[in-house]
Coordinates of C-alpha atoms in Angstrom, one line a residue:
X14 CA 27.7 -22.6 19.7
X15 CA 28.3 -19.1 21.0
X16 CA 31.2 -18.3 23.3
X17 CA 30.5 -15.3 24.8
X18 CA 27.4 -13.0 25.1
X19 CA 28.0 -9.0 25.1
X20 CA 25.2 -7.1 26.3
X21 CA 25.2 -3.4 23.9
X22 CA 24.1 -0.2 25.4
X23 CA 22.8 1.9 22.6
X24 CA 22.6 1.2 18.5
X25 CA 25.9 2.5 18.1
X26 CA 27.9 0.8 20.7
X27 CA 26.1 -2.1 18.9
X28 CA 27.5 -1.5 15.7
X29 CA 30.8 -0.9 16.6
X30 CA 31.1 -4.7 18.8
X31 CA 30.1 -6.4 15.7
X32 CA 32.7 -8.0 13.7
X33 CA 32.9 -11.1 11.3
X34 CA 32.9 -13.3 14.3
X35 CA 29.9 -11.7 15.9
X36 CA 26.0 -11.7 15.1
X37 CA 23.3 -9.5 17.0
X38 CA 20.7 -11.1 19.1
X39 CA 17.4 -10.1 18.5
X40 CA 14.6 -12.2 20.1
X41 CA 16.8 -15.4 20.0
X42 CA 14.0 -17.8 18.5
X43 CA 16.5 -18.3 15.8
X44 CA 19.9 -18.0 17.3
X45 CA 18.8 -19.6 20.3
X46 CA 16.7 -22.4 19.3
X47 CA 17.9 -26.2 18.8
X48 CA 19.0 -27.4 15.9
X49 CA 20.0 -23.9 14.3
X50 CA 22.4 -23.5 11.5
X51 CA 22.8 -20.0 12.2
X52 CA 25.8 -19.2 15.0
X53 CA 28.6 -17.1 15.6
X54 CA 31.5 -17.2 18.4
X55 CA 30.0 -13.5 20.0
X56 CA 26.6 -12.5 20.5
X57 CA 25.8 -8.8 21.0
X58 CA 22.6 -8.5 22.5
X59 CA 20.2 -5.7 21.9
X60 CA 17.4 -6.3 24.7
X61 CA 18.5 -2.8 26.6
X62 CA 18.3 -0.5 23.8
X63 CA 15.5 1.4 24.8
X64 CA 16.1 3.2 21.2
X65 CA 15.3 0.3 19.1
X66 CA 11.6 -0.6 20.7
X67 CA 9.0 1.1 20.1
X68 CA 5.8 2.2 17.2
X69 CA 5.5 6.0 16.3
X70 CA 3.8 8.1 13.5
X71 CA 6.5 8.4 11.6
X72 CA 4.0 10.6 8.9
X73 CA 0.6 10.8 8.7
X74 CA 1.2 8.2 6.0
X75 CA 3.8 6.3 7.4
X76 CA 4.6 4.0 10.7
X77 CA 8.1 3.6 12.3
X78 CA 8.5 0.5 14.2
X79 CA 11.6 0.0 16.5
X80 CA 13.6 -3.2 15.4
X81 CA 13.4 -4.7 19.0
X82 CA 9.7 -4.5 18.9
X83 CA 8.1 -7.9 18.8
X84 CA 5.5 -9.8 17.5
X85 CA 3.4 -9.3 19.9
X86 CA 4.1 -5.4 21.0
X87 CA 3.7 -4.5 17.3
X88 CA -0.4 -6.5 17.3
X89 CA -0.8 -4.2 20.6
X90 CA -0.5 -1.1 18.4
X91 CA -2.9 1.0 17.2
X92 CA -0.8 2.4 14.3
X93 CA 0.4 -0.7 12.8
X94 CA -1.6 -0.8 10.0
X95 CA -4.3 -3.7 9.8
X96 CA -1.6 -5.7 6.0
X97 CA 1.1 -5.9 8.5
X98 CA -0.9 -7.2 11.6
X99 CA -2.6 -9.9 9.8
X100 CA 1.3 -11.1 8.6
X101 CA 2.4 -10.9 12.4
X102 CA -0.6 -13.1 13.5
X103 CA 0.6 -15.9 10.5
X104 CA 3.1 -16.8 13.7
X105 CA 0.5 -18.6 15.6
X106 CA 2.1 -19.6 18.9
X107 CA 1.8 -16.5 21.0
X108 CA 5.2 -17.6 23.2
X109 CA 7.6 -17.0 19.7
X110 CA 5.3 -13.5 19.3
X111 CA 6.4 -12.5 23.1
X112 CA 9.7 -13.3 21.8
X113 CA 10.4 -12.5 18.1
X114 CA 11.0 -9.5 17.0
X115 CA 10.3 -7.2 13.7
X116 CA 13.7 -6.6 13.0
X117 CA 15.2 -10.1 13.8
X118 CA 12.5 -11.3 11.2
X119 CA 14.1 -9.1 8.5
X120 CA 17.0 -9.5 9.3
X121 CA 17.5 -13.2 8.9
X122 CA 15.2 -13.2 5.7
X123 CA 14.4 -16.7 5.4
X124 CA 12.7 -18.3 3.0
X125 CA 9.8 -19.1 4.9
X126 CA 9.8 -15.3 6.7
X127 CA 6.5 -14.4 8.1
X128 CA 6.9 -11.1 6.8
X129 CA 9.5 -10.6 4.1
X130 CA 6.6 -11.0 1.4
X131 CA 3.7 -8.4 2.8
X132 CA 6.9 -6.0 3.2
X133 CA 7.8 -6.5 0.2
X134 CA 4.6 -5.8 -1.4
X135 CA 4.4 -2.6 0.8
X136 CA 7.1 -0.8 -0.1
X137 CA 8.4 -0.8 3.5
X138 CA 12.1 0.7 3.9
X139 CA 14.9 -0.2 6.5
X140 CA 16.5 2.1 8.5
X141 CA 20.2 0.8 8.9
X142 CA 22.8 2.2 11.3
X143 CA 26.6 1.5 10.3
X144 CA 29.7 3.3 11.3
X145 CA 31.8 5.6 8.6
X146 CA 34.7 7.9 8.0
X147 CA 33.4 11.3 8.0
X148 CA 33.2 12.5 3.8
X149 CA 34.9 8.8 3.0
X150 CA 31.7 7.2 2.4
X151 CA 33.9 4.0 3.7
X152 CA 32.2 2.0 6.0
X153 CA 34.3 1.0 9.4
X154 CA 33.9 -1.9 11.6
X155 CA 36.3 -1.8 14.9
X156 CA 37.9 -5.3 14.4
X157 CA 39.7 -5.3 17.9
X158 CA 36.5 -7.4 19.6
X159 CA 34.9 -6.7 22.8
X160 CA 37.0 -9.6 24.5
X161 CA 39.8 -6.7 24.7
X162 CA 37.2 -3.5 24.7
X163 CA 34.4 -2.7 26.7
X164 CA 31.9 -0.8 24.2
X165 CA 32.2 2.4 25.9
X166 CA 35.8 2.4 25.3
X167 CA 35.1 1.4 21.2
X168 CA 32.6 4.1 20.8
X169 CA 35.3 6.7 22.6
X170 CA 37.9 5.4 20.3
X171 CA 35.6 5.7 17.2
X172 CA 35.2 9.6 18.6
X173 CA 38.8 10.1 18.6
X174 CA 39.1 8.4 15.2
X175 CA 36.8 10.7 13.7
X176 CA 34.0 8.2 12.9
X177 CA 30.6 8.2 13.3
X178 CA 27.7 6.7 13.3
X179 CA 25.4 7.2 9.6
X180 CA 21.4 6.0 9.6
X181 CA 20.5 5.0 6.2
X182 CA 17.2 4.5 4.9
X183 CA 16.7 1.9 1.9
X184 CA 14.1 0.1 0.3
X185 CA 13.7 -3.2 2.0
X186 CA 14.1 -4.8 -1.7
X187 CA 17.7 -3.1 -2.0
X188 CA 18.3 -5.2 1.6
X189 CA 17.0 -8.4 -0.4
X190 CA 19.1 -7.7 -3.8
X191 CA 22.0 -6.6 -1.4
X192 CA 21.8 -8.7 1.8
X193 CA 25.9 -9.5 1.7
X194 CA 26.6 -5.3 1.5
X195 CA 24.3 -4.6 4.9
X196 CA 25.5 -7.6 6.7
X197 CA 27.3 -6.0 10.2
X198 CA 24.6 -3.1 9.6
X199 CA 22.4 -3.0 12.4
X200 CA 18.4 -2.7 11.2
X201 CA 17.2 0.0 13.8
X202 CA 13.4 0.4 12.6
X203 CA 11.1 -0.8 10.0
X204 CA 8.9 1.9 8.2
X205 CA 5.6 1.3 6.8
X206 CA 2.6 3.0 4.7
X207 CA -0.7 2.9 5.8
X208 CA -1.5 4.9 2.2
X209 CA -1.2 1.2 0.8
X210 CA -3.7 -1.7 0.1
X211 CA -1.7 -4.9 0.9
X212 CA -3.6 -8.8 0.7
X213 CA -1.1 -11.5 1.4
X214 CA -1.6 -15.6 1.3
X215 CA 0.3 -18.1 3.8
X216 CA 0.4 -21.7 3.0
X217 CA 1.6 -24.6 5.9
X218 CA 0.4 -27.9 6.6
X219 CA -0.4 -26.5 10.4
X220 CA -0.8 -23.0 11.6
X221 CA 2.5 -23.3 13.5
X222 CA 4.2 -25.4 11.0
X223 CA 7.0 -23.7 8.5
X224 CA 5.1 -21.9 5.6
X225 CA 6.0 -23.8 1.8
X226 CA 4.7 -20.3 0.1
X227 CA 3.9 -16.8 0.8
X228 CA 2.8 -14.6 -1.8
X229 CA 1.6 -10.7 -1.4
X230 CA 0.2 -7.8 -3.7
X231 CA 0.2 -4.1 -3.1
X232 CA -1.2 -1.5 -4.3
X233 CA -0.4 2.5 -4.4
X234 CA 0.6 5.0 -6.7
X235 CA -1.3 3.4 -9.4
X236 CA 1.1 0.3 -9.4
X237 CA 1.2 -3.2 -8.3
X238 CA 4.1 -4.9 -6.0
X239 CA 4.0 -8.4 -5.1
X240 CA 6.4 -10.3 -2.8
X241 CA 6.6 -14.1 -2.3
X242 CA 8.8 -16.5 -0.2
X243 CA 9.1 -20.1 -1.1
X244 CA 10.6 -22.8 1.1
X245 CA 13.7 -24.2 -0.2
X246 CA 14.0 -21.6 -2.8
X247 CA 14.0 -17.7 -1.3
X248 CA 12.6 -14.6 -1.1
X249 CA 11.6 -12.1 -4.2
X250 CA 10.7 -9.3 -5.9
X251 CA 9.5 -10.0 -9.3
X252 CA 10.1 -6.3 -10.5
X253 CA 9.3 -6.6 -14.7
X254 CA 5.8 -8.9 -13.5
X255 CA 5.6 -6.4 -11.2
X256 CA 5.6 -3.4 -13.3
X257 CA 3.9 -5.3 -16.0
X258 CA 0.4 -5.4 -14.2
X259 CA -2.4 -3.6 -15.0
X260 CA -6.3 -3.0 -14.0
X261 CA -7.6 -5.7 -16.1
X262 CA -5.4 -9.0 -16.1
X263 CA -7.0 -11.9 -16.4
X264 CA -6.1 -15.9 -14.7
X265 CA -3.7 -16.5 -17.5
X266 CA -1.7 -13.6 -16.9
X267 CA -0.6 -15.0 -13.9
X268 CA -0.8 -18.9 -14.4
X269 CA 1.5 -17.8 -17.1
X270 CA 4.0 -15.8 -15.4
X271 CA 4.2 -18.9 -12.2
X272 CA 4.8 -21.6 -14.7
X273 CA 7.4 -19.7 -16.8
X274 CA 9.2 -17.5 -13.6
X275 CA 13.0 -18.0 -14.9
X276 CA 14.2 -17.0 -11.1
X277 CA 12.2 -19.1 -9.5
X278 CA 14.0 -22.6 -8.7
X279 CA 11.6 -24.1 -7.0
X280 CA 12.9 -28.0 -6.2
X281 CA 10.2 -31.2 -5.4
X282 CA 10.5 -32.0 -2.0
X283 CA 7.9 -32.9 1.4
X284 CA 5.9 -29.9 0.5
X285 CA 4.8 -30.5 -2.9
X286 CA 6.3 -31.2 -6.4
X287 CA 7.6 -28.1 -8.3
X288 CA 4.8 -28.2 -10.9
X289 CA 2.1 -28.3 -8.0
X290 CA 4.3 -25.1 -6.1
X291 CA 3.9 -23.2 -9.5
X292 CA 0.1 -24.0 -9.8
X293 CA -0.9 -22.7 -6.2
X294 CA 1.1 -19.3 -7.2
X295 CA 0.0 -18.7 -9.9
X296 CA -3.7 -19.0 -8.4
X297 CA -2.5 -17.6 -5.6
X298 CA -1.5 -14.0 -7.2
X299 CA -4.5 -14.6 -9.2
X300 CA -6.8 -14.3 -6.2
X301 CA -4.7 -11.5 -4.5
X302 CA -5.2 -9.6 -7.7
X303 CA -8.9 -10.4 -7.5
X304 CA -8.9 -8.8 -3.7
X305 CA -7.2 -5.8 -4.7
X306 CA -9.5 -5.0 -7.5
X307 CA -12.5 -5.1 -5.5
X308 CA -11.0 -2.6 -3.0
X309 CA -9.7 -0.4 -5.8
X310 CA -13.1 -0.5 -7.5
X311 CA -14.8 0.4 -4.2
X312 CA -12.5 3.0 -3.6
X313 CA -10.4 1.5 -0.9
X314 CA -7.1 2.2 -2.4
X315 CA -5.5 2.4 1.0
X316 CA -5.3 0.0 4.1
X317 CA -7.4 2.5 6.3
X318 CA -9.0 -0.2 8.1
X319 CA -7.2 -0.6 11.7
X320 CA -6.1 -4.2 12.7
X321 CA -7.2 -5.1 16.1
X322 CA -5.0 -5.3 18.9
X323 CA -4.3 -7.9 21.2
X324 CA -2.6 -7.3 24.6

């Protein structure tokens, strides 16, 4: 259980209060709820940063959403692209999507994420905000804890010290391969293509149960990128299958690829036996694959359609 809740008043201020004893509150359906195994002795709360909330048009091919935004502000948005949107929707109650938001969702990566898979597939990046040593390429935390420092007084002290805050863009797949280097990194916004086709599949016994699998499929560039999440086993990016796919696979590419997926540890429990888990992805993929090619050969190789919003 937390002891003490610090309320931050921009991203950097943020950044500095964190420590190994600290975690950032986001939408707090995770840290908050009963039962979690997720806690720390200090929460930093980021509900005031006005800089984290928030959808713009990053590019005309690209959409920056604010960390902070939820669920529910994101569905409201004209430029969230229609892939994304129909991944925000697979968490049904509309309470959590007045509550979650993007960047907690990332953030915590679990392995039944409502979004971690579609992102993947899209080629979405991160933009991270962490605190360095000018031309040291060191990363800094302040270690003396807000319980002694107000955050003004840290982010003066990191002035006088010479550091400074550093925004860093990286592929959301780095943050999966890399999770333990960006942990006191502070996920500001979430940056996706609308020059993407993206079909994603959610399995759960109810709509507002915990999803067993997740499996996604993009396409842009001329190249393939699929994401899946699988209860009791993780999140991933099967680069080689990935980069092996071409325009005319058949079933057996991918029944092939699900039963023999090395990295895939995928244990028999209340959702279905291993064998069973590897069947349903490997039809799974199959069909996303299917749903791509039809839009590719109709000349839909982008998500141009525009998800509707909800208020």
């Amino acid at each position: 259980m937390s002891r003490e809740l610090c309320a931050a008043a921009s991203a950097s201020e943020a950044v500095i209060m964190r420590d190994a004893s600290s975690a950032y509150l986001a939408g707090g359906t995770e840290l908050l709820r009963s039962g979690t195994e997720r806690s720390a002795d200090r929460l930093i709360m980021l509900k005031n940063i006005p800089e984290l909330k928030g959808v713009s048009g990053e590019t005309p091919e690209a959409v920056r959403i604010g960390s902070m935004t939820t669920f529910q502000e994101a569905l409201g948005s004209d430029l969230v692209p229609a892939y994304l949107k129909e991944a925000l929707r697979y968490m049904a109650s509309r309470t959590k999507r007045d509550m979650a938001t993007i960047g907690g969702n990332v953030a915590l990566m679990r392995d039944d994420s409502y979004l971690a898979a579609t992102l993947i597939a899209a080629h979405a990046k991160l933009e991270l905000l962490h605190w360095a040593k000018p031309d040291s390429g060191e990363s800094v935390q302040d270690r003396s804890g807000c319980p002694d420092k107000n955050g003004s007084d840290l982010e003066e002290a990191s002035q006088v010290r010479g550091d400074q805050p550093v925004r860093e863009p990286i592929c959301i797949r780095r943050y999966l391969q890399h999770r333990e280097e960006y942990q006191k990194d502070l996920i500001t916004a979430i940056m996706v293509r609308t020059d993407i086709c993206v079909v994603s599949k959610r399995y759960a016994n109810t709509a507002e149960s915990h999803s067993y699998l997740t499996a996604a499929m993009g396409y842009a560039d001329g190249r393939f990128r699929v994401g899946v999440s699988v209860k009791n086993a993780g999140v991933f990016f099967p680069k080689e299958f990935s980069d092996s796919l071409g325009e005319d696979e058949n079933a057996e590419t991918f029944a092939r690829f699900a039963n023999s997926w090395a990295g895939l540890d995928i244990p028999d429990d209340l959702y279905g036996s291993t064998a069973y888990k590897r069947y349903l992805l490997g039809v799974t993929l199959e069909n996303l694959y299917r749903s791509l090619k039809e839009r590719i050969s109709s000349g839909q190789r982008t998500d141009g359609r525009k998800g509707e919003t909800e208020a």
